[in-house]
Structures are given as C-alpha cells and as structure tokens.
mmCIF file of C-alpha atoms in Angstrom:
data_model
loop_
_atom_site.group_PDB
_atom_site.id
_atom_site.type_symbol
_atom_site.label_atom_id
_atom_site.label_comp_id
_atom_site.label_asym_id
_atom_site.label_seq_id
_atom_site.Cartn_x
_atom_site.Cartn_y
_atom_site.Cartn_z
ATOM 1 C CA MET W 67 -9.431 2.869 13.458
ATOM 2 C CA HIS W 68 -12.163 3.720 10.385
ATOM 3 C CA GLY W 69 -12.519 6.172 13.996
ATOM 4 C CA PHE W 70 -10.127 8.512 11.040
ATOM 5 C CA ALA W 71 -11.248 7.079 7.951
ATOM 6 C CA ASN W 72 -14.227 10.052 8.082
ATOM 7 C CA PRO W 73 -13.308 12.388 5.215
ATOM 8 C CA ALA W 74 -15.377 15.331 6.970
ATOM 9 C CA ARG W 75 -13.102 15.369 10.073
ATOM 10 C CA PHE W 76 -9.684 14.605 8.246
ATOM 11 C CA LEU W 77 -10.733 17.846 6.603
ATOM 12 C CA ARG W 78 -11.136 19.604 9.541
ATOM 13 C CA ILE W 79 -7.912 18.661 10.632
ATOM 14 C CA ALA W 80 -6.010 19.179 7.326
ATOM 15 C CA ARG W 81 -7.450 22.469 7.070
ATOM 16 C CA TRP W 82 -5.022 23.930 9.536
ATOM 17 C CA ALA W 83 -2.819 21.366 10.511
ATOM 18 C CA THR W 84 -1.622 21.779 5.860
ATOM 19 C CA PRO W 85 -0.310 25.654 7.101
ATOM 20 C CA LEU W 86 1.005 24.446 9.914
ATOM 21 C CA CYS W 87 3.367 21.398 8.970
ATOM 22 C CA LEU W 88 3.750 23.861 5.132
ATOM 23 C CA LEU W 89 4.867 26.847 7.232
ATOM 24 C CA LEU W 90 6.738 25.245 10.352
ATOM 25 C CA GLY W 91 8.447 22.452 7.699
ATOM 26 C CA LEU W 92 9.990 26.090 6.040
ATOM 27 C CA VAL W 93 11.154 27.728 8.921
ATOM 28 C CA LEU W 94 13.201 24.635 10.277
ATOM 29 C CA ALA W 95 14.101 23.382 6.631
ATOM 30 C CA ALA W 96 15.586 27.062 6.142
ATOM 31 C CA TRP W 97 16.809 27.280 9.373
ATOM 32 C CA ALA W 98 18.743 23.911 9.029
ATOM 33 C CA LEU W 99 20.917 24.467 5.216
ATOM 34 C CA VAL W 100 22.028 28.156 6.306
ATOM 35 C CA TRP W 101 23.090 26.391 9.144
ATOM 36 C CA GLY W 102 24.632 23.265 7.175
ATOM 37 C CA VAL W 103 25.845 25.091 4.844
ATOM 38 C CA PHE W 104 26.581 28.736 6.649
ATOM 39 C CA PHE W 105 28.179 27.977 10.366
ATOM 40 C CA ALA W 106 29.099 24.088 10.333
ATOM 41 C CA PRO W 107 32.387 23.392 9.628
ATOM 42 C CA ALA W 108 33.612 21.655 6.912
ATOM 43 C CA ASP W 109 34.759 17.503 6.314
ATOM 44 C CA ALA W 110 38.734 16.828 7.255
ATOM 45 C CA LEU W 111 38.242 14.419 4.090
ATOM 46 C CA GLN W 112 36.029 16.286 1.407
ATOM 47 C CA GLY W 113 35.691 19.502 2.782
ATOM 48 C CA ASP W 114 33.423 21.774 1.853
ATOM 49 C CA THR W 115 30.764 19.342 -0.562
ATOM 50 C CA VAL W 116 29.840 17.578 2.101
ATOM 51 C CA ARG W 117 26.917 20.887 3.032
ATOM 52 C CA ILE W 118 24.934 19.164 0.620
ATOM 53 C CA VAL W 119 24.292 16.771 2.977
ATOM 54 C CA TYR W 120 21.467 18.863 4.576
ATOM 55 C CA LEU W 121 19.654 18.733 1.081
ATOM 56 C CA HIS W 122 20.387 15.187 0.256
ATOM 57 C CA VAL W 123 19.482 13.057 2.881
ATOM 58 C CA PRO W 124 16.241 14.537 3.748
ATOM 59 C CA THR W 125 15.181 14.030 0.768
ATOM 60 C CA ALA W 126 16.646 10.197 0.846
ATOM 61 C CA TRP W 127 14.817 9.619 3.515
ATOM 62 C CA LEU W 128 11.207 10.892 2.316
ATOM 63 C CA GLY W 129 11.272 9.994 -0.869
ATOM 64 C CA MET W 130 11.724 5.833 1.300
ATOM 65 C CA GLY W 131 9.324 6.878 3.285
ATOM 66 C CA GLY W 132 7.082 8.387 0.780
ATOM 67 C CA TRP W 133 6.489 4.536 -1.200
ATOM 68 C CA SER W 134 6.650 2.984 2.407
ATOM 69 C CA ALA W 135 3.941 5.573 2.863
ATOM 70 C CA ILE W 136 2.105 4.177 -0.050
ATOM 71 C CA ALA W 137 2.262 0.482 0.827
ATOM 72 C CA ILE W 138 1.000 0.984 3.973
ATOM 73 C CA ALA W 139 -1.878 2.978 3.007
ATOM 74 C CA SER W 140 -2.476 -0.061 0.087
ATOM 75 C CA PHE W 141 -2.929 -3.009 2.890
ATOM 76 C CA THR W 142 -4.868 -0.761 4.337
ATOM 77 C CA GLU W 143 -7.001 0.545 2.063
ATOM 78 C CA ILE W 144 -6.689 -3.392 0.464
ATOM 79 C CA VAL W 145 -7.722 -5.196 4.159
ATOM 80 C CA TRP W 146 -10.000 -2.678 5.473
ATOM 81 C CA ARG W 147 -11.058 -0.374 2.952
ATOM 82 C CA HIS W 148 -10.669 2.318 5.160
ATOM 83 C CA PRO W 149 -12.187 5.046 3.088
ATOM 84 C CA LEU W 150 -8.676 7.478 3.209
ATOM 85 C CA ALA W 151 -6.474 4.673 2.534
ATOM 86 C CA GLY W 152 -6.368 4.862 -1.736
ATOM 87 C CA ILE W 153 -6.652 8.621 -1.702
ATOM 88 C CA ALA W 154 -3.727 9.120 1.271
ATOM 89 C CA ALA W 155 -1.602 7.220 -1.515
ATOM 90 C CA ARG W 156 -2.021 9.057 -3.627
ATOM 91 C CA ALA W 157 -1.492 11.940 -2.413
ATOM 92 C CA VAL W 158 2.228 10.838 -1.637
ATOM 93 C CA ALA W 159 2.782 9.400 -5.011
ATOM 94 C CA LEU W 160 3.548 12.742 -6.523
ATOM 95 C CA PRO W 161 5.657 13.965 -3.997
ATOM 96 C CA GLY W 162 7.240 10.890 -2.928
ATOM 97 C CA ALA W 163 8.623 11.287 -6.866
ATOM 98 C CA VAL W 164 9.664 14.601 -6.540
ATOM 99 C CA PHE W 165 11.896 13.368 -2.966
ATOM 100 C CA THR W 166 13.183 10.233 -4.501
ATOM 101 C CA ALA W 167 14.658 12.564 -8.358
ATOM 102 C CA LEU W 168 15.847 15.665 -5.551
ATOM 103 C CA CYS W 169 17.982 12.481 -3.990
ATOM 104 C CA LEU W 170 18.854 11.321 -7.544
ATOM 105 C CA ILE W 171 20.084 14.840 -7.847
ATOM 106 C CA THR W 172 22.055 15.890 -4.834
ATOM 107 C CA GLY W 173 23.343 12.696 -4.495
ATOM 108 C CA SER W 174 25.162 12.517 -8.099
ATOM 109 C CA ILE W 175 26.302 16.541 -7.712
ATOM 110 C CA TRP W 176 27.853 14.864 -4.428
ATOM 111 C CA GLY W 177 28.936 11.728 -6.293
ATOM 112 C CA ARG W 178 31.172 14.142 -8.679
ATOM 113 C CA PRO W 179 33.601 15.675 -6.308
ATOM 114 C CA ALA W 180 33.237 12.672 -4.302
ATOM 115 C CA TRP W 181 33.555 9.805 -6.545
ATOM 116 C CA GLY W 182 35.606 11.624 -9.829
ATOM 117 C CA THR W 183 31.701 10.526 -12.214
ATOM 118 C CA TRP W 184 28.269 11.510 -11.987
ATOM 119 C CA TRP W 185 27.331 8.566 -12.120
ATOM 120 C CA VAL W 186 27.493 4.588 -11.338
ATOM 121 C CA TRP W 187 25.673 1.658 -11.398
ATOM 122 C CA ASP W 188 25.592 0.844 -7.575
ATOM 123 C CA GLY W 189 24.100 -0.203 -5.512
ATOM 124 C CA ARG W 190 21.967 2.046 -3.433
ATOM 125 C CA LEU W 191 21.748 4.534 -6.453
ATOM 126 C CA THR W 192 19.925 1.560 -9.137
ATOM 127 C CA SER W 193 17.235 0.589 -5.544
ATOM 128 C CA MET W 194 16.762 4.241 -5.539
ATOM 129 C CA LEU W 195 16.619 5.190 -9.022
ATOM 130 C CA VAL W 196 13.946 2.229 -9.634
ATOM 131 C CA LEU W 197 12.309 3.062 -6.389
ATOM 132 C CA LEU W 198 11.302 6.422 -9.097
ATOM 133 C CA PHE W 199 10.434 4.790 -11.279
ATOM 134 C CA LEU W 200 7.885 2.668 -9.692
ATOM 135 C CA TYR W 201 6.769 5.960 -8.138
ATOM 136 C CA PHE W 202 6.032 6.652 -11.612
ATOM 137 C CA GLY W 203 4.334 3.503 -12.250
ATOM 138 C CA TYR W 204 2.423 3.076 -9.631
ATOM 139 C CA MET W 205 1.115 7.200 -10.665
ATOM 140 C CA ALA W 206 0.937 5.495 -14.007
ATOM 141 C CA LEU W 207 -1.501 2.683 -12.974
ATOM 142 C CA ASP W 208 -2.947 4.994 -10.849
ATOM 143 C CA ALA W 209 -4.659 7.420 -13.773
ATOM 144 C CA ALA W 210 -5.242 3.752 -15.937
ATOM 145 C CA ALA W 211 -7.412 2.371 -13.103
ATOM 146 C CA ARG W 212 -9.550 5.463 -12.452
ATOM 147 C CA GLY W 213 -9.970 5.991 -16.209
ATOM 148 C CA SER W 214 -11.556 2.653 -15.868
ATOM 149 C CA GLN W 215 -13.287 3.083 -12.808
ATOM 150 C CA GLN W 216 -15.517 6.633 -14.294
ATOM 151 C CA ALA W 217 -16.255 4.439 -17.428
ATOM 152 C CA GLY W 218 -17.971 2.593 -15.070
ATOM 153 C CA GLN W 219 -15.890 -1.047 -15.184
ATOM 154 C CA GLY W 220 -15.370 -1.144 -11.369
ATOM 155 C CA GLN W 221 -12.715 0.228 -8.913
ATOM 156 C CA SER W 222 -9.193 -1.962 -9.946
ATOM 157 C CA ARG W 223 -7.196 -2.773 -6.417
ATOM 158 C CA ILE W 224 -4.354 -3.141 -9.280
ATOM 159 C CA THR W 225 -2.782 -0.288 -8.051
ATOM 160 C CA ALA W 226 -2.682 -0.597 -4.446
ATOM 161 C CA ILE W 227 -1.078 -4.235 -5.276
ATOM 162 C CA PHE W 228 1.381 -2.146 -6.689
ATOM 163 C CA GLY W 229 1.896 -0.416 -3.717
ATOM 164 C CA LEU W 230 2.826 -3.997 -1.497
ATOM 165 C CA VAL W 231 4.786 -5.430 -4.093
ATOM 166 C CA GLY W 232 6.533 -2.278 -4.108
ATOM 167 C CA ALA W 233 8.263 -2.326 -0.720
ATOM 168 C CA VAL W 234 10.655 -4.772 -1.094
ATOM 169 C CA ASN W 235 12.903 -2.514 -3.036
ATOM 170 C CA ILE W 236 13.023 -0.422 0.582
ATOM 171 C CA PRO W 237 15.203 -3.100 2.630
ATOM 172 C CA VAL W 238 17.076 -3.441 -0.667
ATOM 173 C CA ILE W 239 17.782 0.739 -0.859
ATOM 174 C CA HIS W 240 18.705 0.078 2.912
ATOM 175 C CA TYR W 241 20.979 -2.338 2.453
ATOM 176 C CA SER W 242 22.415 -2.305 -0.473
ATOM 177 C CA VAL W 243 25.413 -0.727 1.135
ATOM 178 C CA THR W 244 26.113 -3.953 3.172
ATOM 179 C CA TRP W 245 24.924 -6.651 0.509
ATOM 180 C CA TRP W 246 27.504 -5.333 -1.886
ATOM 181 C CA ASN W 247 30.417 -3.595 -2.584
ATOM 182 C CA SER W 248 29.312 0.023 -2.773
ATOM 183 C CA LEU W 249 31.139 3.232 -3.034
ATOM 184 C CA HIS W 250 28.006 4.647 -1.289
ATOM 185 C CA GLN W 251 29.183 4.864 2.252
ATOM 186 C CA PRO W 252 27.794 2.398 5.094
ATOM 187 C CA PRO W 253 24.858 4.708 7.363
ATOM 188 C CA SER W 254 25.981 7.317 9.606
ATOM 189 C CA ILE W 255 22.894 6.987 11.292
ATOM 190 C CA THR W 256 21.315 3.717 12.617
ATOM 191 C CA MET W 257 19.236 2.766 15.257
ATOM 192 C CA GLY W 258 20.525 4.371 18.924
ATOM 193 C CA LYS W 259 23.885 5.480 17.836
ATOM 194 C CA SER W 260 25.612 8.195 14.705
ATOM 195 C CA ALA W 261 29.123 8.745 13.396
ATOM 196 C CA MET W 262 28.565 12.250 13.167
ATOM 197 C CA ALA W 263 29.527 14.921 14.918
ATOM 198 C CA ALA W 264 26.802 17.405 16.534
ATOM 199 C CA ASP W 265 28.262 19.683 14.564
ATOM 200 C CA PHE W 266 26.928 17.716 11.410
ATOM 201 C CA LEU W 267 24.291 15.614 13.095
ATOM 202 C CA VAL W 268 22.364 18.764 15.166
ATOM 203 C CA PRO W 269 21.650 20.889 11.495
ATOM 204 C CA LEU W 270 20.651 17.442 9.897
ATOM 205 C CA LEU W 271 18.243 16.407 11.939
ATOM 206 C CA ILE W 272 16.491 19.683 11.815
ATOM 207 C CA ALA W 273 16.708 19.742 8.381
ATOM 208 C CA THR W 274 14.727 15.990 8.707
ATOM 209 C CA VAL W 275 11.934 17.069 10.744
ATOM 210 C CA GLY W 276 11.455 20.283 8.072
ATOM 211 C CA PHE W 277 11.772 19.210 4.936
ATOM 212 C CA SER W 278 9.211 15.756 6.910
ATOM 213 C CA LEU W 279 7.146 18.544 7.580
ATOM 214 C CA ILE W 280 6.574 20.284 4.145
ATOM 215 C CA PHE W 281 6.304 16.698 3.144
ATOM 216 C CA GLY W 282 3.801 15.653 5.353
ATOM 217 C CA GLY W 283 2.084 19.306 4.633
ATOM 218 C CA ILE W 284 1.927 18.842 0.434
ATOM 219 C CA VAL W 285 0.251 15.144 1.330
ATOM 220 C CA MET W 286 -2.685 17.127 3.321
ATOM 221 C CA ALA W 287 -3.159 19.059 1.201
ATOM 222 C CA ARG W 288 -3.144 16.717 -1.697
ATOM 223 C CA MET W 289 -5.937 14.987 -0.663
ATOM 224 C CA ARG W 290 -7.641 17.849 0.473
ATOM 225 C CA THR W 291 -7.668 18.139 -3.264
ATOM 226 C CA ILE W 292 -8.799 14.725 -4.524
ATOM 227 C CA LEU W 293 -11.463 14.373 -2.183
ATOM 228 C CA ALA W 294 -13.149 17.948 -3.273
ATOM 229 C CA ASP W 295 -12.093 16.569 -6.900
ATOM 230 C CA GLU W 296 -13.751 13.089 -5.913
ATOM 231 C CA GLN W 297 -17.116 15.236 -4.021
ATOM 232 C CA ALA W 298 -18.114 17.987 -6.815
ATOM 233 C CA GLU W 299 -17.297 15.430 -9.930
ATOM 234 C CA ALA W 300 -20.067 13.148 -7.795
ATOM 235 C CA ARG W 301 -22.058 15.771 -7.657
ATOM 236 C CA LEU W 302 -21.798 15.923 -11.253
ATOM 237 C CA ARG W 303 -23.265 12.441 -11.542
ATOM 238 C CA ARG W 304 -26.176 13.187 -9.540
ATOM 239 C CA LYS W 305 -27.043 15.660 -11.212
ATOM 240 C CA ALA W 306 -27.181 14.060 -14.827
ATOM 241 C CA MET W 307 -28.759 11.217 -12.999
ATOM 242 C CA ARG W 308 -32.115 13.697 -12.039
ATOM 243 C CA ALA W 309 -31.493 15.530 -15.344
ATOM 244 C CA GLN W 310 -31.851 11.319 -17.138
ATOM 245 C CA ALA W 311 -35.341 10.400 -14.106
ATOM 246 C CA PRO W 312 -37.823 12.327 -16.181
ATOM 247 C CA ALA W 313 -36.712 11.326 -19.141
ATOM 248 C CA VAL W 314 -36.779 8.092 -18.084
ATOM 249 C CA GLY W 315 -40.828 8.512 -16.934
ATOM 250 C CA GLU W 316 -41.722 9.872 -19.929
ATOM 251 C CA ALA W 317 -40.399 7.436 -22.125
ATOM 252 C CA TRP W 318 -42.506 5.198 -19.806
#
C-alpha cells in the first residue's frame, strides 16, 4: 500500500490522468444530458419533469461517494499514516459538498411538480441535508487543524476522526426510504437489477460515469494543488531556518 503513497509517483500519474478524467467526463456527461433531455422518452406519470434525474442521481451518488472516500482516507490516515490519505480527504471535501448541494437543489426542483412542495422534512432529504452540514463541518475542522499545525501545536487527528464518524450518515441516507415513511421513491437500481427501462437507464449510467470522472479529475487537481502548497510552505520554512541559523551562531 505504501508503494502508492509516494507523492512524486502520484504527481506523475495525476499529471496526465487529471485532464484525461476531466475531458472524458465532460464528454460523457454532456452526451448523457443531451440524450436524456432531448431524446429519452418522457415518463408515463411524471412527464418531462423526470429528465432532471440525469443530473440529480449522479450528484446524489457522488455526494454520498465523496464522504465514503473521506471516511476511507481518514481510516487509512489514522491506521497506516498514509502520506496522501489526509490530502485526498481534504481534496474530496469541497467537490463533495458542491455535489451534495446540487443534489438538494435538483431534488427540490424535481419535488415541486412531483410532490407539490419544494421541501419536506423527509428522511432522505433531511439526511442529505445533514451530509451537507457534515461537509461544512469537516472543512471548518480541517482549516482549524491546519491553522494550529502552522502555529506549532502539532497536527490534529480530530478531522480524520470526524470523517470516520460522519460515515454513519451514509447508510442512513441509503436506507431512509425503507426505514421511514417517505415521499421519496425507493431505489430504482439495486444490486444486479433495475426497475428502470433501458431508455432511461442507459443515459443515466453514462451520466453517472461522466460525472464520476469529472469528480475524480477535480479531486486529483485539488490534491496536486495541496501538494504544491505544502511543498512551497516547506521551502519557506527551510529558508527561514537557514536565515535564523547564522543569527543564532553569532549570538553564541
């Protein structure tokens, strides 16, 4: 595992993988959205309003998947002290929050004609809103932990622990439609089977793959930026230490 923890090796891979993921993801997502919006048939019950599913479902998937990635990276950081694990978790947080917010926005837009209201305190909606707040809390804790580290108080592991604890919300989101009475429909796609017709399923899967590649490309780009910032800070600290060394010698 530690063979993949080398920042230099990661940067070599990410240098070509980042634009590839972004470009391929944009092509697939655009193709799926055009297919779903203009060529896929309307739903028998919901009509054309169902077309928002091609954006809503991928963002929901990536909002949940983003926190799952944070939890895995946090566990790896705590147990194995993987050099890139904490950086990966930090890189996922912002795009994860954005995709979760998009999920809530598109769900609200879809809910207005489907349910007659923009929002209900439904189990699925509420747990997704909790996920968004968890992302905000994670980013705030991360900023505070990095601030204390720069002040010389040592690196805090609270952020990683928070990432692990927050993962409890993921199964709550997934099973909320079966645990409680919910306006939200049950999952249309489960392991090994789908209740959706192929006319809807194929563009939805393509959209999910496309947005997942975009998400991955954004995360890799953010990881590269974080690594560059940390390397720049390390160089500045070394210069400051070298500048202080002669002064200390002269004092003696």
